[in-house]
Amino acid sequence: MNLLNLGKMPFSFHGGWDTVARIHPSVIRSFVLLVLPCSLIPPLALLYAGSHHAGLYWVSAPYLRWQEVAAVFFVMELLSVPLMGWLIGRMAADHQVTLDFKDSFLLASITAVPMWLSSLGLLSADLWLVIACVIMGLMLAASVLYHGLYAILKMEDTVDAQAMSYQIFSFGGVVWIMLCGFVALPLML
């Protein structure tokens, strides 16, 4: 999978998804080549923001606190991907669709990419740009999940894929808000 295919995934049921279905990577391969490197982006961006423009976020925490929060956030990210993979598998089973963990983990991994990339907004000293990046990341992740469910589960009805993606993304949104709260609260204390 390359960046060109990744760029097609939020907008197409086949662009990029056919390649993923053909490659069909293992959980370990998905973790090592996608989850692990991409999960490094938010903590590194957080550290940059903490060292260059922490005042923008009304935070006066010492840099050591930023490092601690970034390290724990990284671990929490790594744990959230298998959790979301498990949830995708459960939702598929509730809709009488068979899905192995390898595919649900892959879908959770790919769905998280826009959120990981949205953290690059933290490199900017413009709060509105940071907010815009977060909103764009959420919207793209929701679209990736919808198109990915349809493609990976080989669904025939887009409405079923939409219903499943709403349920999964609602839970994922709660997890994401908890992660963001985890970052914000320790820095404000």
Coordinates of N, CA and C in Angstrom, one line a residue:
M1 N 0.8 -1.2 0.0 CA 0.0 0.0 0.0 C 0.9 1.2 0.0
N2 N 0.6 2.2 -0.8 CA 1.3 3.4 -0.9 C 0.5 4.6 -0.6
L3 N 1.1 5.8 -0.5 CA 0.3 7.0 -0.2 C -0.7 7.4 -1.2
L4 N -0.5 7.1 -2.4 CA -1.5 7.3 -3.5 C -2.8 6.5 -3.2
N5 N -2.6 5.2 -2.9 CA -3.8 4.4 -2.6 C -4.4 4.9 -1.3
L6 N -3.7 5.3 -0.3 CA -4.2 5.8 0.9 C -5.1 7.0 0.7
G7 N -4.7 7.9 -0.2 CA -5.4 9.1 -0.5 C -6.7 8.8 -1.2
K8 N -6.9 7.7 -1.8 CA -8.1 7.3 -2.5 C -9.1 6.6 -1.6
M9 N -8.6 6.1 -0.5 CA -9.5 5.2 0.4 C -10.7 6.0 1.0
P10 N -10.6 7.2 1.4 CA -11.8 7.9 2.0 C -12.9 8.2 1.0
F11 N -12.6 8.1 -0.3 CA -13.5 8.5 -1.3 C -14.0 7.4 -2.3
S12 N -13.5 6.2 -2.1 CA -13.8 5.1 -3.0 C -14.0 3.8 -2.3
F13 N -14.8 2.9 -2.9 CA -15.0 1.6 -2.3 C -13.9 0.6 -2.9
H14 N -13.2 1.1 -3.9 CA -12.2 0.2 -4.6 C -10.8 0.8 -4.6
G15 N -10.7 2.1 -4.8 CA -9.4 2.7 -4.9 C -8.6 2.5 -3.6
G16 N -7.5 1.7 -3.7 CA -6.7 1.4 -2.5 C -7.2 0.1 -1.8
W17 N -8.5 0.0 -1.7 CA -9.0 -1.2 -0.9 C -8.8 -2.5 -1.7
D18 N -8.8 -2.4 -3.0 CA -8.6 -3.7 -3.8 C -7.1 -4.1 -3.6
T19 N -6.2 -3.1 -3.5 CA -4.8 -3.5 -3.2 C -4.6 -4.1 -1.8
V20 N -5.3 -3.5 -0.8 CA -5.3 -4.1 0.5 C -5.8 -5.5 0.5
A21 N -6.9 -5.7 -0.2 CA -7.5 -7.1 -0.2 C -6.5 -8.1 -0.9
R22 N -5.8 -7.6 -1.9 CA -4.9 -8.4 -2.6 C -3.6 -8.7 -1.7
I23 N -3.1 -7.7 -1.1 CA -1.9 -7.9 -0.2 C -2.3 -8.7 1.0
H24 N -3.4 -8.4 1.7 CA -3.9 -9.1 2.9 C -2.8 -9.3 3.9
P25 N -2.2 -8.2 4.5 CA -1.1 -8.3 5.4 C -1.5 -8.9 6.7
S26 N -0.6 -9.5 7.4 CA -0.8 -10.1 8.7 C -0.9 -9.0 9.8
V27 N -1.4 -9.4 11.0 CA -1.5 -8.4 12.1 C -0.2 -7.8 12.4
I28 N 0.8 -8.7 12.5 CA 2.2 -8.2 12.8 C 2.7 -7.3 11.8
R29 N 2.5 -7.6 10.5 CA 3.0 -6.7 9.4 C 2.3 -5.4 9.5
S30 N 1.0 -5.4 9.7 CA 0.2 -4.2 9.8 C 0.7 -3.3 11.0
F31 N 0.9 -4.0 12.1 CA 1.4 -3.3 13.3 C 2.8 -2.7 13.1
V32 N 3.7 -3.5 12.5 CA 5.1 -3.0 12.4 C 5.2 -1.9 11.3
L33 N 4.5 -2.1 10.2 CA 4.7 -1.2 9.1 C 3.7 0.0 9.0
L34 N 2.6 -0.1 9.8 CA 1.6 1.0 9.7 C 1.4 1.6 11.1
V35 N 1.0 0.8 12.0 CA 0.6 1.3 13.4 C 1.7 1.9 14.1
L36 N 2.8 1.2 14.2 CA 3.9 1.6 15.0 C 4.5 2.9 14.5
P37 N 4.9 3.0 13.2 CA 5.4 4.3 12.7 C 4.4 5.5 12.8
C38 N 3.2 5.2 12.4 CA 2.2 6.3 12.4 C 1.8 6.7 13.8
S39 N 1.9 5.8 14.8 CA 1.6 6.1 16.2 C 2.6 7.0 16.8
L40 N 3.8 7.1 16.2 CA 4.8 8.0 16.7 C 4.6 9.5 16.3
I41 N 3.8 9.7 15.3 CA 3.5 11.1 14.8 C 2.9 11.9 15.9
P42 N 1.8 11.5 16.5 CA 1.2 12.4 17.5 C 2.1 12.7 18.7
P43 N 2.7 11.7 19.3 CA 3.6 12.1 20.5 C 4.7 13.0 20.1
L44 N 5.3 12.8 18.9 CA 6.4 13.7 18.5 C 5.9 15.1 18.2
A45 N 4.7 15.2 17.6 CA 4.1 16.5 17.3 C 3.7 17.2 18.6
L46 N 3.3 16.4 19.6 CA 3.0 16.9 20.9 C 4.2 17.5 21.6
L47 N 5.3 16.8 21.5 CA 6.6 17.2 22.1 C 7.0 18.5 21.4
Y48 N 6.9 18.6 20.1 CA 7.2 19.8 19.4 C 6.4 21.0 19.8
A49 N 5.1 20.7 19.9 CA 4.2 21.8 20.4 C 4.5 22.3 21.8
G50 N 4.9 21.3 22.6 CA 5.2 21.7 24.0 C 6.5 22.4 24.1
S51 N 7.4 22.2 23.2 CA 8.7 22.9 23.3 C 8.7 24.2 22.5
H52 N 7.8 24.4 21.5 CA 7.8 25.6 20.7 C 6.7 26.6 20.9
H53 N 5.5 26.1 21.2 CA 4.4 27.0 21.4 C 3.3 26.5 22.4
A54 N 3.8 26.1 23.5 CA 2.9 25.6 24.6 C 1.9 26.7 25.0
G55 N 2.3 27.9 25.0 CA 1.5 29.0 25.4 C 0.2 29.1 24.6
L56 N 0.3 28.7 23.4 CA -0.9 28.7 22.5 C -2.0 27.9 23.1
Y57 N -1.7 26.9 23.8 CA -2.7 26.0 24.4 C -3.0 26.3 25.9
W58 N -2.5 27.5 26.3 CA -2.8 27.9 27.7 C -2.2 26.9 28.7
V59 N -1.1 26.4 28.4 CA -0.4 25.3 29.2 C 1.0 25.8 29.6
S60 N 1.3 25.8 30.9 CA 2.6 26.1 31.3 C 3.3 25.0 32.0
A61 N 3.1 23.8 31.6 CA 3.7 22.6 32.2 C 5.2 22.5 31.8
P62 N 6.0 22.0 32.6 CA 7.4 21.8 32.3 C 7.5 20.8 31.1
Y63 N 8.7 20.8 30.4 CA 8.8 20.0 29.3 C 8.9 18.5 29.7
L64 N 9.4 18.2 30.9 CA 9.4 16.8 31.4 C 7.9 16.3 31.4
R65 N 7.0 17.1 31.8 CA 5.6 16.7 31.8 C 5.1 16.3 30.4
W66 N 5.5 17.2 29.5 CA 5.1 16.9 28.1 C 5.7 15.6 27.6
Q67 N 6.9 15.3 28.0 CA 7.5 14.0 27.6 C 6.8 12.8 28.3
E68 N 6.4 12.9 29.5 CA 5.6 11.9 30.2 C 4.3 11.6 29.5
V69 N 3.6 12.7 29.2 CA 2.3 12.6 28.6 C 2.4 12.0 27.2
A70 N 3.4 12.4 26.4 CA 3.6 11.9 25.1 C 3.9 10.4 25.1
A71 N 4.7 10.0 26.1 CA 5.1 8.5 26.2 C 3.9 7.7 26.5
V72 N 3.1 8.1 27.5 CA 1.9 7.4 27.8 C 0.9 7.4 26.7
F73 N 0.7 8.6 26.0 CA -0.2 8.7 24.9 C 0.2 7.7 23.8
F74 N 1.5 7.6 23.6 CA 1.9 6.6 22.5 C 1.5 5.2 22.9
V75 N 1.7 4.8 24.1 CA 1.2 3.5 24.5 C -0.3 3.3 24.4
M76 N -1.0 4.3 24.8 CA -2.5 4.3 24.7 C -2.9 4.2 23.3
E77 N -2.2 4.9 22.4 CA -2.6 4.7 21.0 C -2.4 3.3 20.5
L78 N -1.2 2.7 20.9 CA -1.0 1.3 20.5 C -2.0 0.4 21.0
L79 N -2.5 0.6 22.1 CA -3.6 -0.2 22.7 C -4.9 0.0 22.1
S80 N -5.2 1.2 21.6 CA -6.5 1.6 21.1 C -6.8 0.9 19.7
V81 N -5.7 0.7 18.9 CA -5.9 0.1 17.6 C -6.5 -1.4 17.7
P82 N -5.9 -2.3 18.5 CA -6.5 -3.6 18.7 C -7.8 -3.5 19.3
L83 N -8.1 -2.6 20.2 CA -9.4 -2.4 20.8 C -10.4 -2.1 19.7
M84 N -10.1 -1.2 18.8 CA -11.0 -0.8 17.7 C -11.1 -2.0 16.8
G85 N -10.1 -2.7 16.5 CA -10.2 -3.9 15.7 C -11.1 -4.9 16.3
W86 N -11.0 -5.1 17.6 CA -12.0 -6.0 18.3 C -13.4 -5.5 18.1
L87 N -13.6 -4.2 18.3 CA -14.9 -3.6 18.2 C -15.5 -3.8 16.8
I88 N -14.7 -3.6 15.8 CA -15.1 -3.8 14.4 C -15.5 -5.2 14.2
G89 N -14.8 -6.2 14.7 CA -15.1 -7.6 14.6 C -16.4 -7.9 15.3
R90 N -16.7 -7.3 16.5 CA -17.9 -7.5 17.2 C -19.1 -7.0 16.4
M91 N -18.9 -5.8 15.9 CA -20.0 -5.2 15.1 C -20.3 -6.0 13.9
A92 N -19.3 -6.5 13.3 CA -19.5 -7.4 12.1 C -20.3 -8.6 12.5
A93 N -19.9 -9.2 13.6 CA -20.6 -10.4 14.1 C -22.1 -10.1 14.4
D94 N -22.3 -8.9 15.0 CA -23.7 -8.5 15.3 C -24.5 -8.3 14.0
H95 N -23.9 -8.0 12.9 CA -24.6 -7.9 11.6 C -24.5 -9.1 10.8
Q96 N -24.2 -10.3 11.4 CA -24.1 -11.6 10.8 C -23.1 -11.6 9.6
V97 N -21.9 -10.9 9.8 CA -20.9 -10.9 8.9 C -19.6 -11.5 9.5
T98 N -19.0 -12.5 8.8 CA -17.8 -13.1 9.4 C -16.6 -12.2 9.0
L99 N -15.8 -12.0 10.0 CA -14.6 -11.1 9.8 C -13.5 -11.6 10.8
D100 N -12.4 -12.0 10.2 CA -11.3 -12.4 11.1 C -10.6 -11.2 11.7
F101 N -9.8 -11.4 12.8 CA -9.2 -10.3 13.5 C -8.2 -9.6 12.6
K102 N -7.5 -10.4 11.7 CA -6.5 -9.8 10.9 C -7.1 -8.6 10.0
D103 N -8.3 -8.9 9.5 CA -9.0 -7.9 8.7 C -9.5 -6.7 9.5
S104 N -10.1 -7.1 10.7 CA -10.6 -6.0 11.5 C -9.5 -5.1 12.1
F105 N -8.3 -5.7 12.4 CA -7.2 -5.0 12.9 C -6.7 -4.1 11.7
L106 N -6.6 -4.6 10.5 CA -6.1 -3.8 9.4 C -7.0 -2.6 9.2
L107 N -8.4 -2.9 9.2 CA -9.3 -1.8 9.0 C -9.1 -0.7 10.1
A108 N -9.0 -1.1 11.4 CA -8.8 -0.2 12.5 C -7.5 0.6 12.2
S109 N -6.5 -0.1 11.8 CA -5.2 0.6 11.5 C -5.3 1.6 10.4
I110 N -5.9 1.3 9.3 CA -6.0 2.2 8.2 C -7.0 3.4 8.6
T111 N -8.0 3.1 9.3 CA -8.9 4.1 9.8 C -8.2 5.2 10.7
A112 N -7.3 4.7 11.4 CA -6.6 5.7 12.3 C -5.6 6.6 11.6
V113 N -5.2 6.3 10.4 CA -4.2 7.1 9.7 C -4.5 8.5 9.6
P114 N -5.8 8.9 9.2 CA -6.1 10.3 9.1 C -6.0 11.0 10.5
M115 N -6.3 10.3 11.5 CA -6.2 10.9 12.9 C -4.7 11.1 13.2
W116 N -3.9 10.1 12.9 CA -2.5 10.3 13.2 C -1.9 11.5 12.4
L117 N -2.3 11.6 11.2 CA -1.7 12.6 10.3 C -2.3 14.0 10.8
S118 N -3.5 14.0 11.3 CA -4.1 15.3 11.7 C -3.2 15.9 12.9
S119 N -2.5 15.1 13.6 CA -1.7 15.7 14.7 C -0.5 16.5 14.1
L120 N -0.3 16.4 12.9 CA 0.8 17.3 12.3 C 0.4 18.8 12.4
G121 N -0.9 19.0 12.6 CA -1.4 20.4 12.8 C -0.8 21.0 14.0
L122 N -0.3 20.2 15.0 CA 0.3 20.7 16.2 C 1.6 21.4 15.9
L123 N 2.2 21.2 14.7 CA 3.4 21.8 14.3 C 3.2 23.3 14.1
S124 N 2.0 23.7 13.8 CA 1.6 25.1 13.5 C 1.4 25.8 14.8
A125 N 1.7 27.1 14.8 CA 1.4 28.0 15.9 C 0.1 28.7 15.8
D126 N -0.7 28.2 14.8 CA -2.1 28.8 14.6 C -3.1 27.8 15.2
L127 N -3.8 28.2 16.2 CA -4.8 27.4 16.9 C -5.9 27.0 15.9
W128 N -6.3 27.9 15.0 CA -7.4 27.5 14.1 C -7.0 26.5 13.1
L129 N -5.7 26.5 12.7 CA -5.2 25.5 11.8 C -5.2 24.1 12.5
V130 N -4.8 24.1 13.8 CA -4.8 22.9 14.6 C -6.2 22.3 14.7
I131 N -7.2 23.2 15.0 CA -8.6 22.7 15.1 C -9.0 22.2 13.7
A132 N -8.7 22.9 12.6 CA -9.1 22.5 11.3 C -8.5 21.1 11.0
C133 N -7.3 20.9 11.3 CA -6.6 19.6 11.1 C -7.3 18.5 11.8
V134 N -7.7 18.7 13.1 CA -8.4 17.7 13.9 C -9.7 17.4 13.3
I135 N -10.5 18.4 12.9 CA -11.8 18.2 12.3 C -11.7 17.4 11.0
M136 N -10.7 17.8 10.1 CA -10.5 17.1 8.9 C -10.1 15.7 9.1
G137 N -9.2 15.4 10.1 CA -8.8 14.1 10.4 C -10.0 13.2 10.9
L138 N -10.9 13.8 11.7 CA -12.1 13.0 12.1 C -13.0 12.7 10.9
M139 N -13.2 13.7 10.0 CA -14.1 13.4 8.9 C -13.5 12.4 7.9
L140 N -12.2 12.5 7.7 CA -11.5 11.5 6.8 C -11.5 10.1 7.4
A141 N -11.3 10.0 8.7 CA -11.3 8.7 9.4 C -12.7 8.1 9.3
A142 N -13.7 8.9 9.5 CA -15.1 8.4 9.4 C -15.4 7.8 7.9
S143 N -14.9 8.6 7.0 CA -15.1 8.1 5.6 C -14.2 6.9 5.2
V144 N -13.0 6.8 5.8 CA -12.2 5.6 5.6 C -12.9 4.4 6.2
L145 N -13.4 4.6 7.4 CA -14.1 3.5 8.0 C -15.3 3.0 7.2
Y146 N -16.1 3.9 6.7 CA -17.3 3.6 5.9 C -16.9 2.8 4.7
H147 N -16.0 3.4 3.9 CA -15.6 2.8 2.7 C -14.8 1.4 2.9
G148 N -14.1 1.4 4.0 CA -13.3 0.2 4.3 C -14.2 -0.9 4.7
L149 N -15.3 -0.6 5.5 CA -16.2 -1.7 5.9 C -16.9 -2.3 4.7
Y150 N -17.3 -1.4 3.8 CA -18.0 -1.9 2.6 C -17.0 -2.8 1.8
A151 N -15.8 -2.3 1.6 CA -14.8 -3.1 0.8 C -14.3 -4.4 1.4
I152 N -13.9 -4.3 2.7 CA -13.3 -5.4 3.3 C -14.3 -6.5 3.7
L153 N -15.5 -6.0 4.1 CA -16.6 -7.0 4.4 C -17.3 -7.5 3.2
K154 N -17.0 -6.9 2.0 CA -17.6 -7.3 0.8 C -19.1 -7.1 0.9
M155 N -19.6 -6.0 1.4 CA -21.0 -5.7 1.6 C -21.7 -5.4 0.3
E156 N -22.9 -5.6 0.3 CA -23.7 -5.3 -0.9 C -24.6 -4.1 -0.8
D157 N -24.8 -3.7 0.4 CA -25.7 -2.5 0.7 C -24.9 -1.4 1.4
T158 N -24.8 -0.3 0.8 CA -24.0 0.8 1.4 C -24.7 1.3 2.7
V159 N -26.0 1.1 2.8 CA -26.7 1.6 4.0 C -26.3 0.8 5.2
D160 N -26.1 -0.5 5.0 CA -25.6 -1.4 6.1 C -24.2 -1.0 6.5
A161 N -23.4 -0.7 5.5 CA -22.0 -0.2 5.8 C -22.0 1.1 6.6
Q162 N -23.0 2.0 6.2 CA -23.1 3.3 6.8 C -23.6 3.1 8.3
A163 N -24.5 2.2 8.5 CA -25.0 2.0 9.9 C -23.9 1.4 10.8
M164 N -23.2 0.5 10.3 CA -22.1 -0.1 11.0 C -21.0 0.9 11.3
S165 N -20.7 1.7 10.3 CA -19.6 2.7 10.5 C -20.1 3.8 11.6
Y166 N -21.3 4.2 11.6 CA -21.8 5.1 12.6 C -21.6 4.5 14.0
Q167 N -22.0 3.3 14.2 CA -21.9 2.6 15.5 C -20.4 2.5 15.9
I168 N -19.6 2.1 15.0 CA -18.2 1.9 15.4 C -17.5 3.3 15.6
F169 N -17.8 4.2 14.7 CA -17.2 5.5 14.9 C -17.6 6.3 16.1
S170 N -18.8 6.0 16.5 CA -19.3 6.7 17.8 C -18.5 6.2 18.9
F171 N -18.2 4.9 19.0 CA -17.4 4.4 20.1 C -16.0 4.9 19.9
G172 N -15.5 4.9 18.7 CA -14.1 5.4 18.4 C -14.0 6.8 18.8
G173 N -15.0 7.6 18.6 CA -15.0 9.0 19.0 C -14.8 9.2 20.5
V174 N -15.5 8.4 21.2 CA -15.4 8.4 22.7 C -14.0 8.1 23.1
V175 N -13.4 7.0 22.5 CA -12.1 6.6 22.8 C -11.1 7.8 22.5
W176 N -11.3 8.4 21.3 CA -10.4 9.5 20.9 C -10.5 10.7 21.9
I177 N -11.8 11.0 22.3 CA -12.0 12.1 23.2 C -11.3 11.8 24.6
M178 N -11.4 10.5 25.0 CA -10.7 10.2 26.2 C -9.2 10.3 26.1
L179 N -8.6 9.9 24.9 CA -7.2 10.1 24.7 C -6.8 11.5 24.7
C180 N -7.6 12.4 24.1 CA -7.3 13.8 24.1 C -7.4 14.4 25.5
G181 N -8.4 14.0 26.2 CA -8.5 14.4 27.6 C -7.4 14.0 28.4
F182 N -6.9 12.8 28.2 CA -5.7 12.3 28.9 C -4.5 13.2 28.6
V183 N -4.4 13.7 27.4 CA -3.3 14.6 27.1 C -3.5 16.0 27.8
A184 N -4.7 16.5 27.7 CA -4.9 17.9 28.2 C -4.9 18.0 29.7
L185 N -5.5 17.1 30.4 CA -5.6 17.2 31.9 C -4.3 17.2 32.6
P186 N -3.4 16.2 32.3 CA -2.1 16.3 33.0 C -1.3 17.5 32.8
L187 N -1.4 18.1 31.6 CA -0.7 19.2 31.2 C -1.2 20.5 31.9
M188 N -2.5 20.5 32.3 CA -3.1 21.6 32.9 C -2.9 21.6 34.4
L189 N -2.6 20.5 35.0 CA -2.5 20.4 36.4 C -1.1 20.9 36.9

